[in-house]
Coordinates of C-alpha atoms and ligand atoms in Angstrom, one line a residue:
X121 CA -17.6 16.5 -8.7
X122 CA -16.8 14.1 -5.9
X123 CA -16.5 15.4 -2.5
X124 CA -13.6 13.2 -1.2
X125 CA -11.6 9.9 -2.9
X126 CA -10.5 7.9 -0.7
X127 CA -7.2 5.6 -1.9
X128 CA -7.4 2.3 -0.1
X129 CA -10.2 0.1 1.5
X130 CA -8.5 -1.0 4.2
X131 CA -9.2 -0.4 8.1
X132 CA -7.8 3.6 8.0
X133 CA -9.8 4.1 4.7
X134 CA -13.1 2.7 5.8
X135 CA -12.9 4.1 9.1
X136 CA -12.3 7.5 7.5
X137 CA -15.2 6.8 4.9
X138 CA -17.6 6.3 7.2
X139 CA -16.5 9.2 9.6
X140 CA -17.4 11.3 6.4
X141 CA -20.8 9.9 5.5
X142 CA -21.9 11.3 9.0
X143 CA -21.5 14.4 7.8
X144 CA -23.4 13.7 4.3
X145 CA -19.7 14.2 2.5
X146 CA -20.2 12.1 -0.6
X147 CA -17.0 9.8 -0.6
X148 CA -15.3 7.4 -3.3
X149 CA -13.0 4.7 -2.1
X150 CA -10.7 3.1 -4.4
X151 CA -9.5 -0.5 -3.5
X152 CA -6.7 -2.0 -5.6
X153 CA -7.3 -5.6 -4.7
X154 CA -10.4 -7.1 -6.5
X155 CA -11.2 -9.2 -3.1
X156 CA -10.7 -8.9 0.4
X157 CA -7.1 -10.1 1.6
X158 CA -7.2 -13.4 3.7
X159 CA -3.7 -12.3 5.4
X160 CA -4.5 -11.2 9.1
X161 CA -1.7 -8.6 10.4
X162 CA -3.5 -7.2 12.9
X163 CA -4.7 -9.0 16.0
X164 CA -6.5 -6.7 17.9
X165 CA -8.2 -3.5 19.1
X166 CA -6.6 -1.0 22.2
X167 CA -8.5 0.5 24.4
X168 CA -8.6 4.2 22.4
X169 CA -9.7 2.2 19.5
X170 CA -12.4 0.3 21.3
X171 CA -13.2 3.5 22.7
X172 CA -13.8 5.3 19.3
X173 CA -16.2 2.4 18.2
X174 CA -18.1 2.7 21.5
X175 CA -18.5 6.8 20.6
X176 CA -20.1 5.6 17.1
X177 CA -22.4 3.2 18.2
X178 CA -19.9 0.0 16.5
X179 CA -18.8 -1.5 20.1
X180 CA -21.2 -4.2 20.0
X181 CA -20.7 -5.4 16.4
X182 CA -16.5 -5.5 17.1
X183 CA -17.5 -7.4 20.5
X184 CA -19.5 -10.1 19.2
X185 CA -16.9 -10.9 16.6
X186 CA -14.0 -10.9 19.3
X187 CA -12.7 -12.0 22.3
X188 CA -11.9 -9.7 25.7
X189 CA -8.3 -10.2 26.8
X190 CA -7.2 -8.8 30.4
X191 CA -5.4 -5.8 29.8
X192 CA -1.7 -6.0 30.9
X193 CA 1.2 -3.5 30.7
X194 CA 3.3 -5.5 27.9
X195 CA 6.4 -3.1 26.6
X196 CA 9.6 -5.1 25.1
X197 CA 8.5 -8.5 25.8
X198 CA 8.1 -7.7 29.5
X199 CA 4.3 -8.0 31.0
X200 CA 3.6 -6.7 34.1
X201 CA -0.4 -6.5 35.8
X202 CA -2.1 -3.4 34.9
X203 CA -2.1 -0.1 36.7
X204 CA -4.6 0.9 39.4
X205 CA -7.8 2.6 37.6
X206 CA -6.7 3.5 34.3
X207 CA -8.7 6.4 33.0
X208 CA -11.5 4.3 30.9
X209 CA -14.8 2.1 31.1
X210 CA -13.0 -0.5 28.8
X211 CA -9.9 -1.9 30.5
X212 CA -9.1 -4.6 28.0
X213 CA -7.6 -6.0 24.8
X214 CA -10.3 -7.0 22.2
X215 CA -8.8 -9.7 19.9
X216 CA -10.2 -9.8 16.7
X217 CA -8.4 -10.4 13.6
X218 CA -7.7 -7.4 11.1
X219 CA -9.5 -9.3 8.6
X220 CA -12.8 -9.1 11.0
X221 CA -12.0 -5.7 11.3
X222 CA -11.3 -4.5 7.9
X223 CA -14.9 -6.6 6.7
X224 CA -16.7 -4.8 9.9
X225 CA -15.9 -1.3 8.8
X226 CA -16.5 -1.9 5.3
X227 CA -19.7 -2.7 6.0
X228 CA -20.6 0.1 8.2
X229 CA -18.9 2.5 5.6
X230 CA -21.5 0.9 3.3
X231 CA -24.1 1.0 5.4
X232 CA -23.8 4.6 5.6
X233 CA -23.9 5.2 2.0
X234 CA -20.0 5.3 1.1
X235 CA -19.3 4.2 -2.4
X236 CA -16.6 1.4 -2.4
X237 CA -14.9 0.1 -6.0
X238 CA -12.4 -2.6 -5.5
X239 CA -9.9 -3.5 -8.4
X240 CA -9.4 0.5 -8.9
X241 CA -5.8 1.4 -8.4
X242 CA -4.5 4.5 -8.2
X243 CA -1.9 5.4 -10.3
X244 CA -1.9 9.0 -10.8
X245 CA -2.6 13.0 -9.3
X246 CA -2.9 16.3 -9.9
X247 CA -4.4 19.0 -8.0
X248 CA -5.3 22.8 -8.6
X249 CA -6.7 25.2 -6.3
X250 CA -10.3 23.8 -7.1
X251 CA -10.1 20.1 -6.8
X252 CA -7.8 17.2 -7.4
X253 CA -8.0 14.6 -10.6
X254 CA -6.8 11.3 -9.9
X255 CA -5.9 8.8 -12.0
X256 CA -7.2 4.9 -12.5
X257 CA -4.9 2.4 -13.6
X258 CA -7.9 1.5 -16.2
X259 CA -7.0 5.0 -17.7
X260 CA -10.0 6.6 -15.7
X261 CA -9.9 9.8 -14.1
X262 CA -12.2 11.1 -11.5
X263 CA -12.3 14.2 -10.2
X264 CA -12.6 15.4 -6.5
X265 CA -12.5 18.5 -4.4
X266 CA -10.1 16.5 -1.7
X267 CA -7.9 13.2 -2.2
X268 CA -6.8 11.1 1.4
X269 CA -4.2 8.4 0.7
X270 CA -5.1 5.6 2.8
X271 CA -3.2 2.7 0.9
X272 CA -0.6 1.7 3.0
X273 CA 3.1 1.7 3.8
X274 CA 3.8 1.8 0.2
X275 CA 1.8 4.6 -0.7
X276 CA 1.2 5.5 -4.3
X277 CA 0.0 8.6 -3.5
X278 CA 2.6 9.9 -0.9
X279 CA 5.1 9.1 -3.7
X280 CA 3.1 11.3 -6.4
X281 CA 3.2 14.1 -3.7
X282 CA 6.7 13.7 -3.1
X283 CA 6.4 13.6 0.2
X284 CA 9.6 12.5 1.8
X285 CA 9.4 9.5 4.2
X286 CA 12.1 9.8 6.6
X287 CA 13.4 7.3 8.8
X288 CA 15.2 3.7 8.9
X289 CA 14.9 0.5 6.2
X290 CA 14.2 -2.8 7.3
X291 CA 17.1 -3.9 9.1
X292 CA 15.3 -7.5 10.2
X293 CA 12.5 -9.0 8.5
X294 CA 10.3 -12.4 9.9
X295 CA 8.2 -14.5 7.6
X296 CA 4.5 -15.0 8.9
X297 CA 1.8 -17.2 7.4
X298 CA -1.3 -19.4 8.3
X299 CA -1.4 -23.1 8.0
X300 CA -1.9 -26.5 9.0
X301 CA 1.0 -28.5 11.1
X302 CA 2.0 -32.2 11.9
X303 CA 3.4 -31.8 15.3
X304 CA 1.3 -32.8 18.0
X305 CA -0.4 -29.0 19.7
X306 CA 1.7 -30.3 22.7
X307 CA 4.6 -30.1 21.0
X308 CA 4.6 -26.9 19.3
X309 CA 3.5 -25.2 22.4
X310 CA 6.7 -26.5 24.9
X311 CA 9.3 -25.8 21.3
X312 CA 7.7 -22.3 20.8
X313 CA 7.9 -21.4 24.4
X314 CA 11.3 -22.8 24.8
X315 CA 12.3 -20.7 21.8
X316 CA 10.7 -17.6 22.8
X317 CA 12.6 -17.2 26.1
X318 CA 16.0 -16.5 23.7
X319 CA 14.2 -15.1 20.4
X320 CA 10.6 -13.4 21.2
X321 CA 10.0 -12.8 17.6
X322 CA 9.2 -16.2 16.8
X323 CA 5.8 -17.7 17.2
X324 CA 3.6 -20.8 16.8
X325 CA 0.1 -20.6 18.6
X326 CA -3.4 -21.9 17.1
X327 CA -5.6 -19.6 15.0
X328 CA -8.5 -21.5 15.0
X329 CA -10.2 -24.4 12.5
X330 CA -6.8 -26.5 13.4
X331 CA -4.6 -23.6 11.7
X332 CA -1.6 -22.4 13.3
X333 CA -0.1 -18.9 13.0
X334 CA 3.4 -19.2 12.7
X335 CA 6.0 -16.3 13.0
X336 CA 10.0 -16.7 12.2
X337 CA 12.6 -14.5 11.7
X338 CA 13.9 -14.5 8.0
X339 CA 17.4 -15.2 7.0
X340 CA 18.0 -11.8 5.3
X341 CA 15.9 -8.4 4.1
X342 CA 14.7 -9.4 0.6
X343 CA 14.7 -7.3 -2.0
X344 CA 11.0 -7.4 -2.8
X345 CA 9.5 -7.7 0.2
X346 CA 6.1 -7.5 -1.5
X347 CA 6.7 -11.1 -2.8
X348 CA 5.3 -13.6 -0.5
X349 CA 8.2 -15.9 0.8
X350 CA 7.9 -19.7 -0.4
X351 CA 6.9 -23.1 2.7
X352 CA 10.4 -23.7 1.8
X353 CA 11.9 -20.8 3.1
X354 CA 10.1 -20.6 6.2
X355 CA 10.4 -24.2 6.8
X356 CA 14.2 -23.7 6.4
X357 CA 13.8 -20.7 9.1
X358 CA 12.0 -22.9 11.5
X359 CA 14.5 -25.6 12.0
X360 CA 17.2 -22.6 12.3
X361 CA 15.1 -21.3 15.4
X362 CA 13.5 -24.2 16.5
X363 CA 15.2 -27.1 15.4
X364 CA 12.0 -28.6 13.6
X365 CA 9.4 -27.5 11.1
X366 CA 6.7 -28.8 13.0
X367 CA 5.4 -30.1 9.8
X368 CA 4.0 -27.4 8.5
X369 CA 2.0 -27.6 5.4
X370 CA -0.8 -26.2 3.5
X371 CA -0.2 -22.5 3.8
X372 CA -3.6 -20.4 3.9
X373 CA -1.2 -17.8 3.1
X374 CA 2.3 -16.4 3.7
X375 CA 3.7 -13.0 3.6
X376 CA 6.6 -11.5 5.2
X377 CA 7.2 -7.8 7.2
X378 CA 10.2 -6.2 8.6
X379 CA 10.5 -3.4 10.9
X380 CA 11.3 -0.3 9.2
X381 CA 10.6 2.8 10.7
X382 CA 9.3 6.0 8.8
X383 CA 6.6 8.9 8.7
X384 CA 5.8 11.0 6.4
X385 CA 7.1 14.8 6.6
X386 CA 3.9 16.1 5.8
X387 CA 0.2 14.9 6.4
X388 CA -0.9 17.3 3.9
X389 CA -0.4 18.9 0.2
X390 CA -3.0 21.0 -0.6
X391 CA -6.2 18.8 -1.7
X392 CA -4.2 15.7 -0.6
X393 CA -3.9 14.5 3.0
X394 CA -2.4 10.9 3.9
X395 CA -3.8 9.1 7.0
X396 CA -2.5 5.5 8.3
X397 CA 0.3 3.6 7.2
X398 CA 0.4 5.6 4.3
X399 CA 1.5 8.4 6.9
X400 CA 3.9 6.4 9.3
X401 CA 5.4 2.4 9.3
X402 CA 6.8 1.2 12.1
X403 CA 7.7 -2.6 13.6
X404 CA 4.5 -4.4 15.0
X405 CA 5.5 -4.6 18.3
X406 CA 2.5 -3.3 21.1
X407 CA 0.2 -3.7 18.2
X408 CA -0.1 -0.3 17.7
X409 CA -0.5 0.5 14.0
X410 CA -4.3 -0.3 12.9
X411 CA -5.2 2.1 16.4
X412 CA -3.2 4.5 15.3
X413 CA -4.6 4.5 11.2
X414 CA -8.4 4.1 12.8
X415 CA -7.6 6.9 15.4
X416 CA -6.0 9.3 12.0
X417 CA -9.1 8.9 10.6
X418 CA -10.8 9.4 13.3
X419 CA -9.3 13.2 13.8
X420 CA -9.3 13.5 10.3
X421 CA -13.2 13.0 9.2
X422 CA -14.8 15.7 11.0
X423 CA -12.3 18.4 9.6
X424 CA -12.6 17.4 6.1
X425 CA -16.3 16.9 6.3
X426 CA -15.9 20.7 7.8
X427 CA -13.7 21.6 4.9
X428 CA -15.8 19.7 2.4
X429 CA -19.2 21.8 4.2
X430 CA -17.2 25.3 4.0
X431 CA -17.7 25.9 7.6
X432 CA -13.7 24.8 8.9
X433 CA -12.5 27.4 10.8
X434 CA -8.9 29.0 9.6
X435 CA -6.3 25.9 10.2
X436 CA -8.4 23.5 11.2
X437 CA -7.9 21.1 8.5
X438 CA -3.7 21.7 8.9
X439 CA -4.7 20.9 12.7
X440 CA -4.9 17.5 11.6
X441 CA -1.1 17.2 10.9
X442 CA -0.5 19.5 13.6
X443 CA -1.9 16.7 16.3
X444 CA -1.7 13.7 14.7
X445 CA 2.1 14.0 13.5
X446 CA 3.5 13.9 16.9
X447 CA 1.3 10.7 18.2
X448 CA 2.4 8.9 14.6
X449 CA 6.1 10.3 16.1
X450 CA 5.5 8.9 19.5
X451 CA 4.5 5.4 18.2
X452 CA 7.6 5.2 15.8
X453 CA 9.7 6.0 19.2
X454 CA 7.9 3.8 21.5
X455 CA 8.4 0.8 18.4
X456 CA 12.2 1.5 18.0
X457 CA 12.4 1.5 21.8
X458 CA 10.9 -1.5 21.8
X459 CA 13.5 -3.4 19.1
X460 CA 16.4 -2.6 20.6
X461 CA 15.8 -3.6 24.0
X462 CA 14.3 -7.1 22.8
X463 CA 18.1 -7.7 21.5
X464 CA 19.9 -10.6 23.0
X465 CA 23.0 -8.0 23.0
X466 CA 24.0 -8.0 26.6
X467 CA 23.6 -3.7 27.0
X468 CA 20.2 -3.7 25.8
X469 CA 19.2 -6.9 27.9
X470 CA 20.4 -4.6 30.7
X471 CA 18.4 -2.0 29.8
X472 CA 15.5 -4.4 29.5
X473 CA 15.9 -6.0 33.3
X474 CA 16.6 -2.0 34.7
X475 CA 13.3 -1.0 32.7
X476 CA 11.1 -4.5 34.0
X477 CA 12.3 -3.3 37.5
X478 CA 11.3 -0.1 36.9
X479 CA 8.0 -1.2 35.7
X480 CA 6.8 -2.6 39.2
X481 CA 6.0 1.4 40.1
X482 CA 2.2 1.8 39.5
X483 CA 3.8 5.1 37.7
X484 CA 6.0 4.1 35.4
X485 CA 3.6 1.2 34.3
X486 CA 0.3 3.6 33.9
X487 CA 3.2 6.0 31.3
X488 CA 4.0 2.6 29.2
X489 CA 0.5 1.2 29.2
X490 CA -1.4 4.8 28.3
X491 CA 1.2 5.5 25.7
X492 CA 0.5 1.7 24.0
X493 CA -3.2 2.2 24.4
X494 CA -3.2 5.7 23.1
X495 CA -5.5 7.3 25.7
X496 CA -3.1 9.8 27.2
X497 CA -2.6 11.6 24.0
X498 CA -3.2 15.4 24.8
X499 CA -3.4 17.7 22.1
X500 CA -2.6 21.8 22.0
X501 CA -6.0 23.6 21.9
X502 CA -4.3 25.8 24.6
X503 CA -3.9 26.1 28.3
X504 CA -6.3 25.7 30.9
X505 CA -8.0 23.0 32.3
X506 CA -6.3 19.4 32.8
X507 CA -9.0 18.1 30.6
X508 CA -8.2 20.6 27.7
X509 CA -7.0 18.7 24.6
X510 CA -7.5 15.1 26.1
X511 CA -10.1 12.8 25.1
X512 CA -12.9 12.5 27.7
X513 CA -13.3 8.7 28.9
X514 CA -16.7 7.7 28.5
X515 CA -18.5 8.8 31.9
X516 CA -22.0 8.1 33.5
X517 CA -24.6 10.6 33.2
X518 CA -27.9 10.7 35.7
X519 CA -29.7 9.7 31.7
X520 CA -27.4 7.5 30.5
X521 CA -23.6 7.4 29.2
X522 CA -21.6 9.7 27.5
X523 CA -20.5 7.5 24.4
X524 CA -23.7 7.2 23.6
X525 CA -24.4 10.7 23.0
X526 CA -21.8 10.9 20.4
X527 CA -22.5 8.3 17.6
X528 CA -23.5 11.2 15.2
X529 CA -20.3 12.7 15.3
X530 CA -21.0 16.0 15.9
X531 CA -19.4 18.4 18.8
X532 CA -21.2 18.0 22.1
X533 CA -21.6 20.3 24.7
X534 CA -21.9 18.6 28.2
X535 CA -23.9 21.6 30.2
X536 CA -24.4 20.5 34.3
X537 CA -24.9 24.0 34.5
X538 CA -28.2 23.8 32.4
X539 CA -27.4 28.2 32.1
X540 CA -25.5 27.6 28.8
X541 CA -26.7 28.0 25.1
X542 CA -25.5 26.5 21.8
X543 CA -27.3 28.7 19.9
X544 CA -25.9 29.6 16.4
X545 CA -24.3 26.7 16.3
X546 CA -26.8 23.8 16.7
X547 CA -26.3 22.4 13.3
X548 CA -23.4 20.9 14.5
X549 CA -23.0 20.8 18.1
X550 CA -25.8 18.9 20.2
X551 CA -26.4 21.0 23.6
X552 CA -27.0 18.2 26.5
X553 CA -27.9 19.1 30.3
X554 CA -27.2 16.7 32.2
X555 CA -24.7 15.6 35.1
X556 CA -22.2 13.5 36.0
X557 CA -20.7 12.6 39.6
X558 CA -17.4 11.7 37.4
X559 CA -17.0 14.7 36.0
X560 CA -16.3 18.0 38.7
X561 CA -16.2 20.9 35.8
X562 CA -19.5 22.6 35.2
X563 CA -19.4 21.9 31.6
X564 CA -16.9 20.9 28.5
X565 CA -17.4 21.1 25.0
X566 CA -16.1 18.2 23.0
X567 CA -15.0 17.5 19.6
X568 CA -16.9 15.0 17.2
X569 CA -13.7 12.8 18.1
X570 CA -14.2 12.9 21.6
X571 CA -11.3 15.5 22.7
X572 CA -12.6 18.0 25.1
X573 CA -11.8 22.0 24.1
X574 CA -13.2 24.1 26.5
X575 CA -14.1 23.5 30.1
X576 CA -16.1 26.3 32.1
X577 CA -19.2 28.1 32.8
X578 CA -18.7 31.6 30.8
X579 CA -20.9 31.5 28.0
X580 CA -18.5 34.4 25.9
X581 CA -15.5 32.2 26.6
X582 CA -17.2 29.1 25.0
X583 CA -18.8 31.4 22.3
X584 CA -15.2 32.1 21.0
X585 CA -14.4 28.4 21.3
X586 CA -17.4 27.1 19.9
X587 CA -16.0 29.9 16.3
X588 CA -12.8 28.7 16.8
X589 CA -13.6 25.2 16.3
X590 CA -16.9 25.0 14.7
X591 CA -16.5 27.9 12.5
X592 CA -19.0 30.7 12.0
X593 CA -22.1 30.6 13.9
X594 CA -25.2 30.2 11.7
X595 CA -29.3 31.0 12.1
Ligands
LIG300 C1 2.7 -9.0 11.2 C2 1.9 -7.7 11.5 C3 1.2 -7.7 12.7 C4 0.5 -6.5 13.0 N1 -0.2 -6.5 14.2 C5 -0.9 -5.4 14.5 C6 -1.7 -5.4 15.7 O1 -1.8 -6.3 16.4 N2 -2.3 -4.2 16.0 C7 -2.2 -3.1 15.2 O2 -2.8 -2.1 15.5 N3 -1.5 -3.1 14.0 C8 -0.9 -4.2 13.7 N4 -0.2 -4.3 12.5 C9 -0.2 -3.1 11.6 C10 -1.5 -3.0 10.8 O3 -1.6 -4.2 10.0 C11 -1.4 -1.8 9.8 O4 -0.9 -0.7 10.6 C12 -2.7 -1.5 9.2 O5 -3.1 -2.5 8.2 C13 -2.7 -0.1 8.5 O6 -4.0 0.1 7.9 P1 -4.1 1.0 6.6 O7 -5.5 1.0 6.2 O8 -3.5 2.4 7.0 O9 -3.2 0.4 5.5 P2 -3.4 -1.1 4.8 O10 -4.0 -2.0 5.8 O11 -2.1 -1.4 4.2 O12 -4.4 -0.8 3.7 C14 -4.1 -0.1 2.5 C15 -5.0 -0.5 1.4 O13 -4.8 0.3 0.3 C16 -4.8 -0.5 -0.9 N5 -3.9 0.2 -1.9 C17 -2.6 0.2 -1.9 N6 -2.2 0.9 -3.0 C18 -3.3 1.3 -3.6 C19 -3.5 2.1 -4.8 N7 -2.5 2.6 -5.5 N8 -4.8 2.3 -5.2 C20 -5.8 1.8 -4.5 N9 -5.7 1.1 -3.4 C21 -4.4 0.8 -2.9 C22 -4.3 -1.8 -0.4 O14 -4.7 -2.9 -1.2 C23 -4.9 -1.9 1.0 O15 -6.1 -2.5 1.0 C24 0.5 -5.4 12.2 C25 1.3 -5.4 11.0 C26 2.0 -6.6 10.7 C27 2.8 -6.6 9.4

């Protein structure tokens, strides 16, 4: 029996595989596409997301592949500089392109011993109190104690659940492809920002090798907005906007997206849990969906690996819906913010000048920018300290850095007391005295996903919170 199947290869899948293998979970991934896609949605890593990679020892990899890009507060088409000290060591934007990303975590999943079969779709599920049996559109079936659908906004297996997917259909869609132009580089630049100043969802900047990446509103929704649209079409849609086609030819590729809006009620059935865009869609604006799928998995992993081990405390696998619901929630409201105040409709252009006003207070910016970047997220493990429930910023220590500490993926206790003991449970928390001049409590203990649970020096209280997270103690 396998431990966990994973539905879908792409960034929220791998990420999640590899968050497994560091526990030892043995972990299937099923890809449906027999090669890696050359279409490049995402463009680029937050700081939350850089963050986790730092905390698993991938920083340097993701950096040497990408570029650093000053961070700015960028809500609705209005930019503004960035707020004084936000809470991190990595104040940036890394560009890299999804398809960097997605070949990147494959390769560390791999690495760590994950099991990845492309041209394997999933067609089928059932699940009993034991395990779950899914089905291959080859006619195989495989047979697993737990089941995560990773595969996308169109989710197979969120539709075999039944889970309903709330929310809004595409009202506008935009046409996006890769490929080569006429026009001199000149040219497109002065049209496209010309353009943008009345339509910000269009686009035509270089991508490198003498591509261009060029995005256009469509005419309509289609009907199947899985088929890629035609040079014809989005040459059609160019001279609409721009009054030219630039001379676009030789398409690396085309697709199209749209901006509908919808999470799913529930992360969780039983044996069946769904992570990523599988779990929530939502227009690209802020650039928020990869984070979010990678930061899913991210919460996800250690649970199920806890599940998978038998030592998960009572409700710590439904704590994974229980946080990450309301963050996928928060996105989807930040997003639908977002479209209606880039309208040209004279209210919400109001809005948008009252809010680009608003965001000259060093406040108001650091709420926008946190929220986009997904480091103020604070979840309920209770009341107490301000630190409880956050994610801990990566912080000097008089032997090194915090981040470093934390590329196994266990819990950590950070002790500057040096009076505290992890004992009964140091198979899977590390126990580390040491101090920091950043850090003015005498000592937290932190999840394997880098959100702090306990802050203190009584060694009962963090006893009880050491059970309540890491389950029994053992030895
Ligand atoms: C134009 C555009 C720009 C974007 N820009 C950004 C950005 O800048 N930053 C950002 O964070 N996000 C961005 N996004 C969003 C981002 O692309 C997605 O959120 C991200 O790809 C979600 O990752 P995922 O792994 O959850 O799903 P996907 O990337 O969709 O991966 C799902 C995988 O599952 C596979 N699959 C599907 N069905 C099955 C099945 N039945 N069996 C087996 N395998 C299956 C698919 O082939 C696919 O490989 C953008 C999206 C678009 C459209």
């Amino acid at each position: 029996m396998i431990d966990v199947v994973v539905a879908g290869g792409g960034p929220t899948g791998t990420m999640l595989a590899s968050e497994l293998r560091l526990h030892g979970v043995n972990v299937l991934v099923l890809e449906k596409e027999p090669e890696p896609t050359k279409q490049v949605r995402s463009l680029g890593l937050h700081v939350r997301s850089i963050e986790v990679m730092d905390q698993r020892g991938m920083l340097e990899h993701f950096l040497a592949h990408g570029q650093q890009y000053p961070l700015t507060s960028h809500f609705a088409g209005i930019t503004k500089p960035m707020p004084d000290r936000l809470d991190t060591s990595h104040p940036y934007i890394l560009g890299i392109p999804q398809t960097t990303t997605e070949r990147l975590l494959t390769q560390r999943a791999v690495e760590l011993g994950a099991d990845i079969r492309r041209g394997r779709e999933v067609v089928g599920l059932s699940q009993d109190e034991h395990g779950v049996t899914t089905h291959l559109a080859d006619g195989a079936r495989l047979r697993s104690r737990y089941l995560v659908g990773c595969d996308g906004g169109r989710s197979t297996v969120r539709k075999l659940l039944g889970v309903e997917f709330p929310g809004e259909p595409a009202g506008t869609e935009w046409l996006l492809g890769e490929m080569e132009a006429t026009a001199s580089p000149e040219t497109l630049a002065a049209v496209t920002a010309e353009v943008r100043q009345t339509h910000q969802g269009f686009g035509a900047g270089p991508s490198g090798d003498g591509l261009y990446r060029v995005v256009v509103p469509a005419a309509g929704v289609a009907e199947d907005r899985s088929a890629p649209p035609s040079l014809d079409e989005l040459k059609q849609q160019l001279k609409v906007f721009a009054g030219t086609d630039f001379g676009v030819h030789s398409p690396r590729w085309l697709s199209r997206f749209g901006d509908a809006t919808r999470q799913a009620e529930r992360y969780r059935v039983g044996r069946v849990l769904l992570a990523g865009d599988a779990a929530h869609v939502h227009a690209p604006l802020g650039g928020q969906g990869l984070n979010l799928g990678i930061q899913d998995a991210f919460n996800l992993g250690w649970k199920l690996s806890a599940a998978v081990g038998g030592w998960a405390p009572d409700g710590l696998l439904d704590s994974y819906h229980a946080e990450r619901h309301p963050v996928g929630a928060d996105v989807l409201n930040n997003t639908r913010a977002q479209s209606e105040l880039l309208s040209n409709e004279p209210g919400p252009r109001a809005v948008r000048r009252l809010l680009a006003e608003l965001m000259d207070f060093d406040d108001v910016t650091r709420h926008v920018i946190e929220k986009i970047v997904a480091i103020a997220i604070r979840y309920d493990v209770g009341d107490g300290h301000d630190l409880l429930g956050r994610r801990l910023r990566d912080v000097k220590l008089t032997r090194g850095r915090l981040y470093e500490l934390m590329h196994g993926g266990r819990g950590l206790l950070l002790d500057q007391t040096g009076a505290l003991s992890v004992t009964g449970w140091a198979q899977r928390v590390d126990h580390v005295v040491d101090s920091s001049a950043e850090l003015d409590v005498p000592a937290v203990l932190i999840r394997p996903d880098g959100h702090v649970v306990w802050a203190g020096d009584d060694q009962a209280d963090l006893v009880s919170h050491m059970s309540r997270w890491f389950g029994a103690a053992t030895g």
